[in-house]
Amino acid sequence: MLKIEQVSKVFYPGTVNEKRALDYVNLEVSDGDFVTVVGSNGSGKSTLFNLIGGTFPVTGGKILLNGTDVTGKPEYKRAFTIGRIFQDPTVGTAAAMSIEDNMITAYKKGMKGLKISLNHVKREMFKNELKQLSMGLEERLKDNVGLLSGGQRQALTLLMTVLSRPKLLLLDEHTAALDPRNAQIVMDLTTQFIKKYQLSALMVTHNMQHAIQYGNRLIMMDEGNIILDLKEEEKKNLTVPKLVEMFKSIKNKEYSSDEDLLS
Amino acid sequence: MIEGIFVDGLIFSIMVLGVLITYRILDFPDLTTDGSFATGAAVATISIVNGLGLFPAILLATLAGAAAGIVTATIHNHLKVPGLLAGILTMTMLYSVNIRILGGRANVPLLRIETLYSRMPEQFSFLSEPWALLVGTLIIVIIVKLILDLFFRTDLGISIGALGSNEQMIVSMGINPRVLKVIGIAVSNGLIALSGGLLAQYQGFADANLGVGMVVQGLAAIMIGEFLFNTNKIFLISLRVIFGAIIYKGLMFFGRYYGYYINLTPSDLKLLTGILVIVSLVIAKTRNAASSADARKKAIKKNLALREHEEKKEIEHA
Ligand SMILES: Nc1ncnc2c1ncn2[C@@H]1O[C@H](COP(=O)(O)OP(=O)(O)OP(=O)(O)O)[C@@H](O)[C@H]1O
Ligand SMILES: [Mg+2]
């Protein structure tokens, strides 16, 4: 599905602000993998997603999607395979347009033509899709998306993203901006859709419980490296204290010769 | 007299529809307008003078405007120049181009030659001349409006609207935003040039300076329209623009006509237009905040009512 080889990213190279955000990262994600990604602030999780998605170019390394090298491909071309959802619920939808206009744009990936696809058949279809969200949005097709709450908007973003049939989902703290109730609704929908459409997914979260509970694999990032990669069985037996313990022991090994750690 | 204001306003409204596309729908403040309006007038005039026929003349004018839009979009896309600067560049270059089109002159008359506006009184001979011009112009504007409404209901048109609202979403949907910008800005300047081509025929001459200040006048008309009613439907948005354009022309007419009582001269009108835009911005800002809060409240209310209704149904079921 996804293969990342020796990928690195340096921001502002050659200046005083030089920042190595990713440090020769390797990662392989198989079809159907649901990987949760944890790591402290600034450890490079979003940068990793931005490189996979094509927001900005890599400094070095290669990114392969389904066996094809996409390292030099622009973001909009990778979007045919990748569906991304961000923390900010306003990023995924067009506020100044109605729900149905948003959905028709998302219905099929790629450049649009002079066809009028939005008809009764499509509206019925959209209503049925929206019913899955149980938010009453099926009655509000003509309302502007800007009128929706953050939770409703993020749920709609999720629905639109899967409607456009990506193979890989990149979820960057996509429930972090929502209240606990809406976060749970969106999380439930996420797992439901991943199963239904047999998607592969990478999900960044700061919620350790979620990181353990969801998915079949967990990776931990630190200072631009993947320092932990737990699969299937290893992950099943994981608890939050165990995970914290693992993190500490890795950090200790790294710094065992480093006196600064004690100060 | 009053018919004249309407004809003026209607021709102007096609230009404002173009400005609407860039400023409101695409969120791309485009200054190509001042140049492409005159380009439309110049191309139409020269085509007519050279006997190309009325329909080819107006078509060529529109295409020339679209080409100017493509130049602006390309400068913006490929040199990563801000939209404003790209527009100013094209507009400046167009000034020279327009004089070239006009054969090295800044002004070319359309006298004693058949134009759309000399044809209209013949076409509608059952009407008096001013009314014939008004009806003829109205028909053109209605056709343009309907085509535009239809365009913005197509998948392509909707995605152009989405681009203006959220570029990231367009990229996420696998669409190259640059291509959409080229199309949108081309359509916009096509309309603007069409309007210029009509105005040249109505007033009987093309002038290289015809487009000066058009953008701001267009914005003023859009803002006046936005005071009339709130809507998110393209059919009503374009209608609102046409009303706004006519009202603007009416206001300017009264400014010119009665202005001298308070010592206003025609050269003060640009100042007044600017002030009008500023006042509109201030009012819109306060009103927008109020109305979006209001719309939000309404939506929540509707939602609650819906939920209650469903709960009732469920209870009845049980
Ligand atoms: N566009 C950018 N320009 C410059 N520096 C950046 C940019 N994006 C990220 N960085 C830097 O790269 C490092 C990694 O940032 P990144 O956003 O990937 O962290 P993260 O793991 O997503 O953190 P968080 O949990 O806070 O979201 C940080 O030091 C950040 O300041
Ligand atoms: Mg992040």
Coordinates of C-alpha atoms and ligand atoms in Angstrom, one line a residue:
Chain A
M1 CA 0.0 0.0 0.0
L2 CA 2.4 2.6 1.3
K3 CA 6.2 2.4 1.5
I4 CA 8.4 5.1 2.8
E5 CA 12.1 4.7 2.3
Q6 CA 14.8 6.8 4.0
V7 CA 12.5 9.9 4.0
S8 CA 13.8 13.0 5.7
K9 CA 12.6 16.6 5.9
V10 CA 14.6 19.6 6.9
F11 CA 12.9 23.0 7.2
Y12 CA 14.9 26.2 6.5
P13 CA 18.1 24.2 5.6
G14 CA 21.3 26.2 5.9
T15 CA 19.9 28.9 8.2
V16 CA 20.0 29.4 11.9
N17 CA 16.4 28.1 12.0
E18 CA 17.4 24.8 10.4
K19 CA 15.1 22.1 11.7
R20 CA 15.3 18.4 10.9
A21 CA 11.7 17.4 11.4
L22 CA 12.1 13.9 9.9
D23 CA 15.2 11.9 10.2
Y24 CA 15.6 9.1 7.6
V25 CA 12.3 7.4 8.3
N26 CA 11.3 4.0 6.9
L27 CA 7.7 2.7 7.1
E28 CA 5.7 0.1 5.3
V29 CA 1.9 0.0 5.5
S30 CA 0.1 -3.1 4.2
D31 CA -3.4 -3.2 2.6
G32 CA -6.0 -3.0 5.4
D33 CA -3.5 -1.8 8.1
F34 CA -5.0 0.7 10.5
V35 CA -2.0 2.3 12.2
T36 CA -2.3 4.6 15.1
V37 CA 0.5 7.2 15.4
V38 CA 1.6 8.7 18.8
G39 CA 4.4 11.0 19.8
S40 CA 4.9 14.2 21.7
N41 CA 4.4 17.7 20.2
G42 CA 6.8 18.4 17.4
S43 CA 8.0 14.8 17.0
G44 CA 7.2 14.9 13.3
K45 CA 3.8 13.2 12.9
S46 CA 2.1 15.9 10.9
T47 CA 5.3 16.4 8.8
L48 CA 5.2 12.7 8.0
F49 CA 1.6 13.0 6.8
N50 CA 2.4 16.2 4.9
L51 CA 5.1 14.4 3.0
I52 CA 2.9 11.3 2.3
G53 CA 0.1 13.6 1.2
G54 CA 2.4 15.9 -0.9
T55 CA 1.8 19.2 0.9
F56 CA 5.5 19.8 0.6
P57 CA 8.4 18.0 -1.1
V58 CA 10.8 15.6 0.8
T59 CA 14.3 16.6 1.5
G60 CA 15.5 13.1 0.8
G61 CA 14.1 9.6 0.3
K62 CA 11.3 8.0 -1.6
I63 CA 7.5 7.5 -1.1
L64 CA 5.7 4.7 -2.9
L65 CA 2.0 4.3 -3.1
N66 CA 0.8 0.9 -4.4
G67 CA 4.2 0.3 -5.9
T68 CA 4.4 3.6 -7.8
D69 CA 6.9 6.2 -6.8
V70 CA 4.9 9.4 -6.0
T71 CA 7.7 11.3 -4.4
G72 CA 7.6 14.1 -7.1
K73 CA 3.8 14.0 -7.7
P74 CA 1.7 17.0 -6.7
E75 CA -0.7 16.8 -3.8
Y76 CA -3.8 16.8 -6.0
K77 CA -2.7 13.8 -7.9
R78 CA -1.9 11.8 -4.8
A79 CA -5.3 12.7 -3.5
F80 CA -6.8 10.1 -5.9
T81 CA -5.4 7.4 -3.5
I82 CA -5.2 9.4 -0.3
G83 CA -8.0 10.9 1.8
R84 CA -6.9 13.3 4.4
I85 CA -8.7 14.7 7.4
F86 CA -7.2 17.4 9.5
Q87 CA -7.7 18.6 13.1
D88 CA -9.5 21.7 12.0
P89 CA -13.1 20.8 10.9
T90 CA -13.2 23.8 8.6
V91 CA -10.4 22.5 6.3
G92 CA -12.4 19.6 4.8
T93 CA -15.5 21.4 3.6
A94 CA -16.5 24.5 1.8
A95 CA -18.3 26.7 4.3
A96 CA -19.9 29.0 1.7
M97 CA -21.6 26.2 -0.1
S98 CA -24.5 23.9 0.7
I99 CA -24.1 20.4 2.0
E100 CA -25.3 18.9 -1.4
D101 CA -22.8 21.1 -3.4
N102 CA -20.0 19.9 -1.1
M103 CA -21.0 16.3 -1.5
I104 CA -21.3 16.5 -5.3
T105 CA -17.8 17.9 -5.4
A106 CA -16.6 15.0 -3.3
Y107 CA -18.6 12.4 -5.0
K108 CA -15.9 11.7 -7.6
K109 CA -12.3 12.6 -7.5
G110 CA -10.7 14.6 -10.3
M111 CA -11.4 17.4 -12.6
K112 CA -15.1 18.1 -13.2
G113 CA -16.9 18.7 -16.5
L114 CA -19.9 20.7 -17.7
K115 CA -22.3 18.0 -16.6
I116 CA -25.1 18.7 -14.1
S117 CA -24.8 15.6 -11.9
L118 CA -26.7 16.9 -8.9
N119 CA -30.2 15.6 -9.6
H120 CA -33.0 13.8 -7.6
V121 CA -31.2 10.5 -7.7
K122 CA -28.0 11.9 -6.3
R123 CA -29.9 13.9 -3.6
E124 CA -31.7 10.7 -2.5
M125 CA -28.3 9.0 -2.4
F126 CA -26.7 11.8 -0.4
K127 CA -29.7 11.7 2.1
N128 CA -29.1 8.0 2.6
E129 CA -25.4 8.5 3.1
L130 CA -26.0 11.3 5.6
K131 CA -28.4 9.2 7.6
Q132 CA -25.4 7.0 8.6
L133 CA -24.2 10.0 10.6
S134 CA -27.4 10.2 12.7
M135 CA -27.1 14.0 12.9
G136 CA -30.2 15.0 11.0
L137 CA -28.1 16.4 8.2
E138 CA -30.2 14.5 5.6
E139 CA -32.9 17.1 6.1
R140 CA -30.5 20.0 5.5
L141 CA -29.0 19.3 2.1
K142 CA -29.5 23.0 1.1
D143 CA -28.1 24.5 4.2
N144 CA -24.6 26.1 4.0
V145 CA -21.9 24.0 5.6
G146 CA -20.8 27.1 7.5
L147 CA -23.9 26.7 9.6
L148 CA -23.0 23.3 11.0
S149 CA -21.3 22.6 14.3
G150 CA -17.7 21.5 14.4
G151 CA -18.7 17.9 15.1
Q152 CA -21.2 17.9 12.3
R153 CA -18.7 19.4 9.9
Q154 CA -16.0 16.8 10.8
A155 CA -18.5 14.0 10.4
L156 CA -19.5 15.4 7.0
T157 CA -15.8 15.7 6.0
L158 CA -15.3 12.1 6.9
L159 CA -18.3 11.0 4.9
M160 CA -17.2 13.1 1.9
T161 CA -13.7 11.7 2.1
V162 CA -14.8 8.1 2.0
L163 CA -17.4 8.9 -0.7
S164 CA -14.5 9.9 -2.9
R165 CA -13.1 6.4 -2.6
P166 CA -9.6 6.8 -1.4
K167 CA -7.5 3.7 -0.6
L168 CA -5.5 5.3 2.3
L169 CA -6.8 7.6 5.0
L170 CA -4.5 10.1 6.8
L171 CA -6.2 11.2 10.0
D172 CA -4.3 13.9 11.8
E173 CA -5.9 14.3 15.2
H174 CA -9.2 14.6 13.4
T175 CA -11.2 14.4 16.6
A176 CA -9.0 16.6 18.8
A177 CA -11.0 19.8 18.2
L178 CA -14.3 18.2 19.1
D179 CA -16.1 17.8 22.4
P180 CA -15.9 14.3 23.9
R181 CA -19.4 13.3 22.7
N182 CA -18.8 14.4 19.1
A183 CA -15.3 13.0 19.2
Q184 CA -16.7 9.6 20.0
I185 CA -19.3 9.8 17.3
V186 CA -16.7 10.7 14.7
M187 CA -14.3 8.0 16.0
D188 CA -17.1 5.4 15.7
L189 CA -17.9 6.5 12.2
T190 CA -14.2 6.4 11.3
T191 CA -13.8 2.7 12.3
Q192 CA -17.2 1.9 10.7
F193 CA -16.1 3.4 7.3
I194 CA -12.7 1.9 7.4
K195 CA -14.3 -1.5 7.7
K196 CA -17.0 -0.9 5.2
Y197 CA -14.7 0.4 2.5
Q198 CA -11.7 -1.7 3.4
L199 CA -9.4 1.3 3.8
S200 CA -5.9 1.4 5.1
A201 CA -5.4 4.2 7.6
L202 CA -2.8 6.2 9.6
M203 CA -4.3 8.0 12.5
V204 CA -2.4 10.5 14.7
T205 CA -3.8 10.9 18.2
H206 CA -2.7 12.2 21.5
N207 CA -5.3 10.0 23.2
M208 CA -3.3 7.0 24.3
Q209 CA -6.5 5.0 25.1
H210 CA -7.6 5.6 21.5
A211 CA -4.2 4.7 20.1
I212 CA -4.3 1.4 21.9
Q213 CA -8.0 0.7 21.4
Y214 CA -8.2 1.3 17.6
G215 CA -6.3 -0.2 14.8
N216 CA -4.0 -3.2 14.4
R217 CA -0.7 -1.5 14.7
L218 CA 0.8 1.4 16.7
I219 CA 3.9 3.5 15.9
M220 CA 5.5 6.0 18.2
M221 CA 7.5 9.0 16.9
D222 CA 10.1 11.0 18.7
E223 CA 12.4 13.8 17.3
G224 CA 11.7 12.8 13.7
N225 CA 12.2 9.1 14.1
I226 CA 9.8 6.1 14.5
I227 CA 11.0 4.7 17.8
L228 CA 8.4 2.0 18.3
D229 CA 6.4 -0.1 16.0
L230 CA 3.9 -2.6 17.6
K231 CA 1.9 -5.0 15.5
E232 CA -1.1 -7.2 16.0
E233 CA -0.4 -9.4 19.1
E234 CA 2.0 -7.0 20.7
K235 CA -0.5 -4.2 20.4
K236 CA -3.5 -6.3 21.6
N237 CA -1.8 -6.8 25.0
L238 CA -0.9 -3.1 25.3
T239 CA -2.0 -0.9 28.1
V240 CA -1.4 2.8 28.7
P241 CA 1.1 2.3 31.5
K242 CA 3.0 -0.3 29.5
L243 CA 3.2 2.1 26.6
V244 CA 4.6 4.9 28.8
E245 CA 7.1 2.4 30.3
M246 CA 8.3 1.4 26.8
F247 CA 8.7 5.1 25.8
K248 CA 10.7 5.8 29.0
S249 CA 13.0 2.8 28.5
I250 CA 13.8 3.7 24.9
K251 CA 14.5 7.3 25.9
N252 CA 16.7 6.1 28.8
K253 CA 18.7 3.8 26.4
E254 CA 19.2 6.7 24.1
Y255 CA 20.5 8.9 26.9
S256 CA 22.3 6.3 29.0
S257 CA 25.6 8.0 28.3
D258 CA 24.1 11.5 28.4
E259 CA 24.6 13.2 31.7
D260 CA 22.3 16.0 30.7
L261 CA 19.4 13.6 31.3
L262 CA 20.0 13.7 35.1
S263 CA 20.2 17.5 35.3
Chain B
M1 CA -34.1 59.2 -19.9
I2 CA -35.0 56.7 -17.3
E3 CA -34.7 53.9 -20.0
G4 CA -31.2 55.1 -20.6
I5 CA -30.2 54.5 -17.0
F6 CA -31.6 51.0 -17.2
V7 CA -29.8 50.2 -20.5
D8 CA -26.6 51.6 -18.9
G9 CA -27.2 49.6 -15.8
L10 CA -27.9 46.4 -17.7
I11 CA -24.8 46.6 -19.9
F12 CA -22.8 47.4 -16.7
S13 CA -24.4 44.4 -14.9
I14 CA -22.7 41.9 -17.3
M15 CA -19.4 43.5 -16.2
V16 CA -20.4 43.2 -12.6
L17 CA -21.3 39.5 -13.0
G18 CA -17.7 39.1 -14.2
V19 CA -16.4 40.9 -11.1
L20 CA -18.6 38.7 -9.0
I21 CA -16.9 35.6 -10.3
T22 CA -13.5 36.7 -9.3
Y23 CA -14.1 38.7 -6.1
R24 CA -16.9 36.7 -4.6
I25 CA -17.0 33.2 -6.1
L26 CA -13.3 32.6 -6.6
D27 CA -12.0 35.0 -3.9
F28 CA -9.4 36.2 -6.4
P29 CA -9.3 40.0 -6.4
D30 CA -8.6 40.5 -10.1
L31 CA -7.6 43.9 -11.5
T32 CA -7.4 42.7 -15.1
T33 CA -10.9 44.1 -15.3
D34 CA -10.0 47.7 -16.0
G35 CA -8.0 46.5 -19.1
S36 CA -10.2 43.7 -20.3
F37 CA -13.3 45.9 -20.3
A38 CA -11.6 48.3 -22.8
T39 CA -10.2 45.3 -24.7
G40 CA -13.8 44.1 -25.2
A41 CA -14.8 47.5 -26.5
A42 CA -11.8 47.8 -28.8
V43 CA -12.1 44.3 -30.3
A44 CA -15.9 44.7 -30.9
T45 CA -15.5 48.1 -32.4
I46 CA -12.6 47.2 -34.7
S47 CA -14.4 44.0 -35.8
I48 CA -17.5 45.9 -36.6
V49 CA -15.6 48.7 -38.5
N50 CA -13.9 46.0 -40.5
G51 CA -17.2 44.4 -41.4
L52 CA -16.8 41.1 -39.6
G53 CA -20.5 41.1 -38.6
L54 CA -22.2 41.8 -35.3
F55 CA -22.2 38.3 -33.9
P56 CA -18.6 37.5 -34.6
A57 CA -17.6 40.9 -33.3
I58 CA -19.2 40.3 -29.9
L59 CA -17.9 36.8 -29.8
L60 CA -14.3 37.9 -30.5
A61 CA -14.6 40.6 -27.9
T62 CA -15.6 38.0 -25.3
L63 CA -12.8 35.6 -26.3
A64 CA -10.3 38.4 -26.2
G65 CA -11.3 39.2 -22.6
A66 CA -11.1 35.5 -21.7
A67 CA -7.6 35.4 -23.2
A68 CA -6.6 38.4 -20.9
G69 CA -8.0 36.4 -18.0
I70 CA -5.9 33.4 -18.9
V71 CA -2.8 35.6 -19.0
T72 CA -3.5 36.9 -15.5
A73 CA -4.2 33.4 -14.2
T74 CA -1.1 32.0 -15.8
I75 CA 1.2 34.7 -14.4
H76 CA -0.3 34.0 -11.0
N77 CA -0.1 30.2 -11.2
H78 CA 3.3 29.8 -12.7
L79 CA 5.3 32.7 -11.3
K80 CA 3.6 32.3 -7.9
V81 CA 2.8 36.1 -8.0
P82 CA -0.1 37.3 -5.8
G83 CA -3.3 37.7 -7.8
L84 CA -3.4 41.4 -7.3
L85 CA 0.0 41.9 -8.9
A86 CA -0.8 39.5 -11.7
G87 CA -3.9 41.5 -12.5
I88 CA -2.1 44.8 -12.4
L89 CA 0.5 43.5 -14.8
T90 CA -2.0 42.3 -17.3
M91 CA -4.1 45.4 -17.0
T92 CA -1.0 47.6 -17.6
M93 CA 0.0 45.6 -20.6
L94 CA -3.5 45.6 -22.0
Y95 CA -3.5 49.4 -22.1
S96 CA -0.8 49.2 -24.9
V97 CA -2.5 46.3 -26.5
N98 CA -5.8 48.0 -26.6
I99 CA -4.4 51.0 -28.4
R100 CA -2.8 48.6 -30.9
I101 CA -6.1 47.0 -31.4
L102 CA -7.6 50.4 -32.0
G103 CA -5.0 51.0 -34.8
G104 CA -2.8 53.3 -32.8
R105 CA -5.6 55.6 -31.6
A106 CA -7.0 56.0 -28.2
N107 CA -10.5 56.5 -29.5
V108 CA -12.4 54.9 -32.4
P109 CA -16.0 56.0 -33.3
L110 CA -18.8 53.7 -34.5
L111 CA -20.7 56.3 -36.5
R112 CA -23.1 55.6 -39.4
I113 CA -22.3 52.0 -39.2
E114 CA -24.6 49.1 -38.1
T115 CA -24.2 48.0 -34.5
L116 CA -26.3 45.9 -32.2
Y117 CA -27.8 49.1 -30.9
S118 CA -28.8 50.5 -34.3
R119 CA -30.4 47.2 -35.1
M120 CA -32.6 47.0 -32.0
P121 CA -35.0 49.8 -33.0
E122 CA -35.5 47.9 -36.3
Q123 CA -35.9 44.6 -34.6
F124 CA -38.4 45.9 -32.2
S125 CA -40.1 48.4 -34.4
F126 CA -43.3 48.2 -32.5
L127 CA -41.6 50.0 -29.6
S128 CA -40.3 53.5 -29.2
E129 CA -36.5 53.7 -29.7
P130 CA -35.5 54.0 -26.0
W131 CA -37.7 51.0 -25.1
A132 CA -36.4 49.0 -28.0
L133 CA -32.9 49.5 -26.7
L134 CA -34.0 48.6 -23.2
V135 CA -35.8 45.4 -24.3
G136 CA -32.9 44.3 -26.5
T137 CA -30.4 44.8 -23.7
L138 CA -32.6 43.1 -21.3
I139 CA -32.8 40.0 -23.5
I140 CA -29.0 39.9 -23.8
V141 CA -28.6 40.2 -20.0
I142 CA -31.2 37.5 -19.3
I143 CA -29.5 35.1 -21.7
V144 CA -26.1 35.8 -20.2
K145 CA -27.5 35.4 -16.7
L146 CA -29.2 32.1 -17.4
I147 CA -26.1 30.7 -19.0
L148 CA -24.0 31.8 -16.1
D149 CA -26.6 30.3 -13.6
L150 CA -26.5 27.0 -15.4
F151 CA -22.7 27.1 -15.5
F152 CA -22.5 27.4 -11.8
R153 CA -24.8 24.5 -11.3
T154 CA -22.6 22.2 -13.4
D155 CA -20.0 20.0 -11.6
L156 CA -17.3 22.3 -12.9
G157 CA -19.1 25.4 -11.8
I158 CA -19.7 24.0 -8.3
S159 CA -16.1 23.1 -7.9
I160 CA -15.0 26.6 -8.9
G161 CA -17.3 27.9 -6.1
A162 CA -15.7 25.3 -3.7
L163 CA -12.3 26.5 -4.7
G164 CA -13.1 30.1 -3.6
S165 CA -14.4 28.8 -0.3
N166 CA -11.7 26.3 0.5
E167 CA -8.7 25.6 -1.8
Q168 CA -7.5 22.6 0.3
M169 CA -10.8 20.8 -0.2
I170 CA -10.4 21.1 -4.0
V171 CA -6.8 19.7 -3.8
S172 CA -8.1 16.9 -1.5
M173 CA -10.6 16.0 -4.2
G174 CA -7.9 15.4 -6.8
I175 CA -8.5 18.7 -8.7
N176 CA -5.7 20.9 -9.8
P177 CA -6.7 24.3 -8.4
R178 CA -4.6 26.1 -11.0
V179 CA -6.8 24.8 -13.8
L180 CA -10.0 25.9 -12.1
K181 CA -8.5 29.4 -11.5
V182 CA -7.7 29.7 -15.2
I183 CA -11.2 28.7 -16.2
G184 CA -12.9 31.0 -13.6
I185 CA -10.8 34.1 -14.4
A186 CA -11.2 33.5 -18.1
V187 CA -15.0 33.3 -17.8
S188 CA -15.0 36.4 -15.6
N189 CA -12.9 38.5 -18.0
G190 CA -14.9 37.1 -21.0
L191 CA -18.1 38.6 -19.4
I192 CA -16.3 41.9 -18.6
A193 CA -15.1 42.2 -22.2
L194 CA -18.6 41.3 -23.5
S195 CA -19.9 44.2 -21.4
G196 CA -17.3 46.5 -22.9
G197 CA -18.2 45.4 -26.4
L198 CA -21.8 46.2 -25.8
L199 CA -21.1 49.6 -24.2
A200 CA -19.0 50.6 -27.2
Q201 CA -21.9 49.9 -29.5
Y202 CA -24.4 51.6 -27.2
Q203 CA -22.4 54.8 -26.8
G204 CA -21.0 54.7 -30.3
F205 CA -17.2 54.6 -29.7
A206 CA -14.4 52.6 -28.1
D207 CA -11.9 54.3 -25.9
A208 CA -8.7 53.0 -24.4
N209 CA -9.6 54.5 -21.1
L210 CA -13.1 53.0 -21.0
G211 CA -12.2 50.6 -18.2
V212 CA -10.6 53.0 -15.7
G213 CA -12.2 52.4 -12.3
M214 CA -14.4 49.6 -13.4
V215 CA -13.4 47.2 -10.6
V216 CA -14.4 49.5 -7.9
Q217 CA -17.6 50.4 -9.6
G218 CA -18.3 46.7 -9.9
L219 CA -17.6 46.1 -6.3
A220 CA -19.9 48.9 -5.3
A221 CA -22.7 47.4 -7.4
I222 CA -22.1 43.9 -5.9
M223 CA -22.3 45.4 -2.4
I224 CA -25.5 47.4 -3.1
G225 CA -27.0 44.1 -4.4
E226 CA -26.0 42.3 -1.2
F227 CA -28.0 44.7 0.8
L228 CA -31.1 43.7 -1.0
F229 CA -31.5 40.1 0.2
N230 CA -29.5 37.2 1.6
T231 CA -29.1 34.0 -0.4
N232 CA -26.7 31.2 -1.2
K233 CA -28.5 30.3 -4.5
I234 CA -26.6 31.4 -7.7
F235 CA -29.9 32.2 -9.4
L236 CA -30.6 34.9 -6.8
I237 CA -27.0 36.0 -6.4
S238 CA -26.8 36.9 -10.1
L239 CA -30.2 38.5 -9.9
R240 CA -29.1 40.6 -7.0
V241 CA -26.0 41.6 -8.9
I242 CA -28.1 42.9 -11.8
F243 CA -30.3 44.9 -9.4
G244 CA -27.2 46.3 -7.7
A245 CA -25.7 47.3 -11.0
I246 CA -28.9 49.2 -12.1
I247 CA -29.2 50.9 -8.7
Y248 CA -25.6 51.9 -8.8
K249 CA -26.0 53.5 -12.2
G250 CA -29.2 55.2 -11.0
L251 CA -27.3 56.7 -8.0
M252 CA -24.5 57.9 -10.2
F253 CA -27.0 59.4 -12.6
F254 CA -28.6 61.4 -9.8
G255 CA -25.2 62.3 -8.5
R256 CA -24.3 63.8 -11.9
Y257 CA -27.7 65.3 -12.5
Y258 CA -28.4 66.9 -9.1
G259 CA -24.9 67.0 -7.8
Y260 CA -24.1 70.4 -9.1
Y261 CA -26.6 71.9 -6.5
I262 CA -24.1 70.9 -3.9
N263 CA -21.1 71.6 -6.1
L264 CA -20.4 68.1 -7.2
T265 CA -18.7 67.6 -10.6
P266 CA -18.6 64.4 -12.6
S267 CA -15.0 63.9 -11.6
D268 CA -16.1 63.6 -8.0
L269 CA -18.1 60.4 -8.8
K270 CA -15.1 58.1 -8.5
L271 CA -14.5 59.5 -5.0
L272 CA -18.2 58.9 -4.2
T273 CA -18.0 55.4 -5.5
G274 CA -15.0 54.6 -3.3
I275 CA -16.8 56.1 -0.3
L276 CA -19.8 54.0 -1.2
V277 CA -17.7 50.9 -1.2
I278 CA -16.1 51.8 2.1
V279 CA -19.5 52.5 3.7
S280 CA -20.8 49.2 2.3
L281 CA -17.9 47.4 3.7
V282 CA -18.5 48.8 7.2
I283 CA -22.2 48.1 7.1
A284 CA -21.6 44.6 5.7
K285 CA -19.1 43.8 8.4
T286 CA -21.5 44.6 11.2
R287 CA -24.4 43.1 9.4
N288 CA -22.6 39.9 8.4
A289 CA -21.6 39.2 12.0
A290 CA -25.2 39.6 13.0
S291 CA -26.7 37.6 10.2
S292 CA -24.4 34.7 10.5
A293 CA -25.1 34.5 14.1
D294 CA -28.8 34.7 13.2
A295 CA -28.5 32.0 10.5
R296 CA -26.7 29.8 13.0
K297 CA -29.5 30.3 15.5
K298 CA -32.1 29.5 12.9
A299 CA -30.3 26.4 11.8
I300 CA -30.0 25.2 15.4
K301 CA -33.7 25.9 16.0
K302 CA -34.6 23.9 12.9
N303 CA -32.4 21.1 14.0
L304 CA -33.9 21.0 17.5
A305 CA -37.5 21.0 16.0
L306 CA -36.5 18.1 13.8
R307 CA -35.1 16.1 16.6
E308 CA -38.2 16.7 18.7
H309 CA -40.3 15.6 15.9
E310 CA -38.4 12.4 15.5
E311 CA -38.5 11.8 19.2
K312 CA -42.2 12.2 19.2
K313 CA -42.4 9.7 16.3
E314 CA -40.4 7.3 18.3
I315 CA -42.6 7.7 21.3
E316 CA -45.6 7.1 19.2
H317 CA -44.0 4.0 17.8
A318 CA -43.3 2.6 21.2
Ligands
LIG1 N1 5.8 24.2 7.6 C1 6.8 24.2 8.5 N2 7.8 25.1 8.5 C2 8.8 25.0 9.4 N3 8.9 24.1 10.4 C3 7.9 23.2 10.5 C4 6.8 23.2 9.6 N4 6.0 22.1 9.9 C5 6.6 21.6 11.0 N5 7.7 22.2 11.3 C6 8.6 21.8 12.5 O1 8.9 20.4 12.4 C7 8.8 19.8 13.6 C8 7.8 18.7 13.6 O2 6.5 19.3 13.5 P1 5.1 18.5 13.3 O3 4.1 19.4 13.0 O4 5.4 17.4 12.3 O5 4.9 17.8 14.8 P2 3.8 16.9 15.3 O6 4.4 15.7 15.7 O7 2.7 16.9 14.3 O8 3.4 17.7 16.6 P3 1.9 18.0 17.2 O9 1.6 16.8 18.1 O10 2.1 19.2 18.1 O11 0.9 18.2 16.1 C9 8.5 20.9 14.6 O12 9.7 21.3 15.2 C10 7.9 22.0 13.8 O13 8.2 23.3 14.3
MG2 MG 0.6 17.7 14.3

